[in-house]
């Protein structure tokens, strides 16, 4: 009794541990119940390591445990459930590398207590087979289409039609998962849930998949595809800045406002209802699960416009509308990709009797031989399609293919040939378009380059061009000469400035005054010149009148009288005059360049017009 009480206490601690860890994640701050429920169930899935168990491995575990032979309403006790979970996790550790092994005992304890709390709230110590299958098939890893196919095989009759009573039972069991994570008010079971999902009377497999994988899915199961999308975007990186938290990158989902231009939110800000600026939580947001660069978007748009990619891809492959037996074996762990509207009946058979598929798996050499024979026969049928019907004696007995399989292979081969022909036509059209673009680019480059032949066709334009170029060279030489003259003039101005200082000092000495008392000796004489000459041997040693030989304008006027004027103003006027002269020369030179360029353009345009007229 003491030992049993200790086990029960340990189970209660482990049960509380999972929910305490979930509450520590603070999922309740998420504003939308759909995201809140999906995040909580994703946390339980990862914490119990169910995301590492594929749905096909789960089906194999059901077969090995003998659950496929039991009725859905049969009950199993907790000890047998623990044995089944132990088998699942120990098989998982065998598949995982040694560096990624999981803690089996801890995973078994967490999952067992979660399942008991979810499906045995009254404490009977028993669960139904259908409850366990529904829960594990929903919460394990794998593709959602494979899970839904397995679920449909459990709730359909012998004619491949869904039984509404069984689907109602499935909804009762699967909607206990949101209730277990405290989201029952949003996604609890109601009596009208079945009719809100399927208003039709006859539901086949493809209809079942279309409705449950639609966008949006039925309201009561809207969290199920979102949980799978969460698993797919956990490591997706978006190099975009969040408009609210200003994070320079995003991980997971990205949300773009459909009304505010360029307004994007990371999943954390969107889930918590953050908004700023003109954006409001009432605006419609679009969810993005991947990042496409502008170049990739452009190439995808071009490919779509050329018909290289389908505009709307179906949410799931199309499966044959015929009855499928319950998928309770692992004969096809790796599912082949089905051809649209055609697929072999590869749904897994019950393990009550051995299946041909399993015997084929046991002899891979025989499987390869049969595949080669089937491919050879399909090729022969394709070659003789236009002739009379092939006699049945041409078929080798070793193929062991019934006529229905041969007709299916022929139809599939014909569809593949048609698809290949369409792709080749689109590829040929695309190559022609690219060649035309390359040809037009080369013609444009050739037309933009002037040639001697074009110049010979326009001798007048060629003569004017030569004249403008000669004028340009002449102005450049003149500008160089003026620059040299300006340099020499500045040197002479400095010499005149020094001579003026010497003359003022002499006059002050003769009159007995101070050299600092001269009105013309002020801040203007001590101000540095904008351009200083570095040439040596150019300082004059004679009188100012001799230095003024050849200098005219304001400089001559400044020193021609007996009493000099304000030296600073006179020098600034002379410098402004030189600067204006240089600016006028530069403008004239630029105008000549523009005229020459215009003549070049006219010559090229004239050559193009002549060529167009000639063509």
Tab-separated table of N, CA and C in Angstrom, residues 1-14:
chain	number	residue	atom	x	y	z
A	1	UNK	N	0.823	-1.215	0.000
A	1	UNK	CA	0.000	0.000	0.000
A	1	UNK	C	0.855	1.262	0.000
A	2	UNK	N	1.943	1.177	0.772
A	2	UNK	CA	2.842	2.339	0.801
A	2	UNK	C	3.485	2.566	-0.560
A	3	UNK	N	3.881	1.442	-1.182
A	3	UNK	CA	4.513	1.564	-2.507
A	3	UNK	C	3.517	2.099	-3.529
A	4	UNK	N	2.275	1.609	-3.459
A	4	UNK	CA	1.253	2.105	-4.400
A	4	UNK	C	0.970	3.580	-4.171
A	5	UNK	N	0.972	4.002	-2.902
A	5	UNK	CA	0.751	5.416	-2.617
A	5	UNK	C	1.884	6.285	-3.111
A	6	UNK	N	3.118	5.797	-3.028
A	6	UNK	CA	4.266	6.572	-3.530
A	6	UNK	C	4.210	6.710	-5.042
A	7	UNK	N	3.806	5.627	-5.729
A	7	UNK	CA	3.677	5.709	-7.191
A	7	UNK	C	2.612	6.717	-7.572
A	8	UNK	N	1.494	6.673	-6.826
A	8	UNK	CA	0.411	7.611	-7.152
A	8	UNK	C	0.849	9.054	-6.907
A	9	UNK	N	1.610	9.278	-5.841
A	9	UNK	CA	2.114	10.627	-5.584
A	9	UNK	C	3.102	11.080	-6.640
A	10	UNK	N	3.957	10.164	-7.085
A	10	UNK	CA	4.901	10.505	-8.156
A	10	UNK	C	4.174	10.840	-9.441
A	11	UNK	N	3.097	10.097	-9.730
A	11	UNK	CA	2.312	10.374	-10.943
A	11	UNK	C	1.670	11.754	-10.872
A	12	UNK	N	1.179	12.132	-9.697
A	12	UNK	CA	0.577	13.453	-9.546
A	12	UNK	C	1.611	14.555	-9.746
A	13	UNK	N	2.824	14.325	-9.236
A	13	UNK	CA	3.880	15.317	-9.426
A	13	UNK	C	4.229	15.463	-10.899
A	14	UNK	N	4.359	14.346	-11.618
A	14	UNK	CA	4.677	14.405	-13.041
A	14	UNK	C	3.536	15.034	-13.836
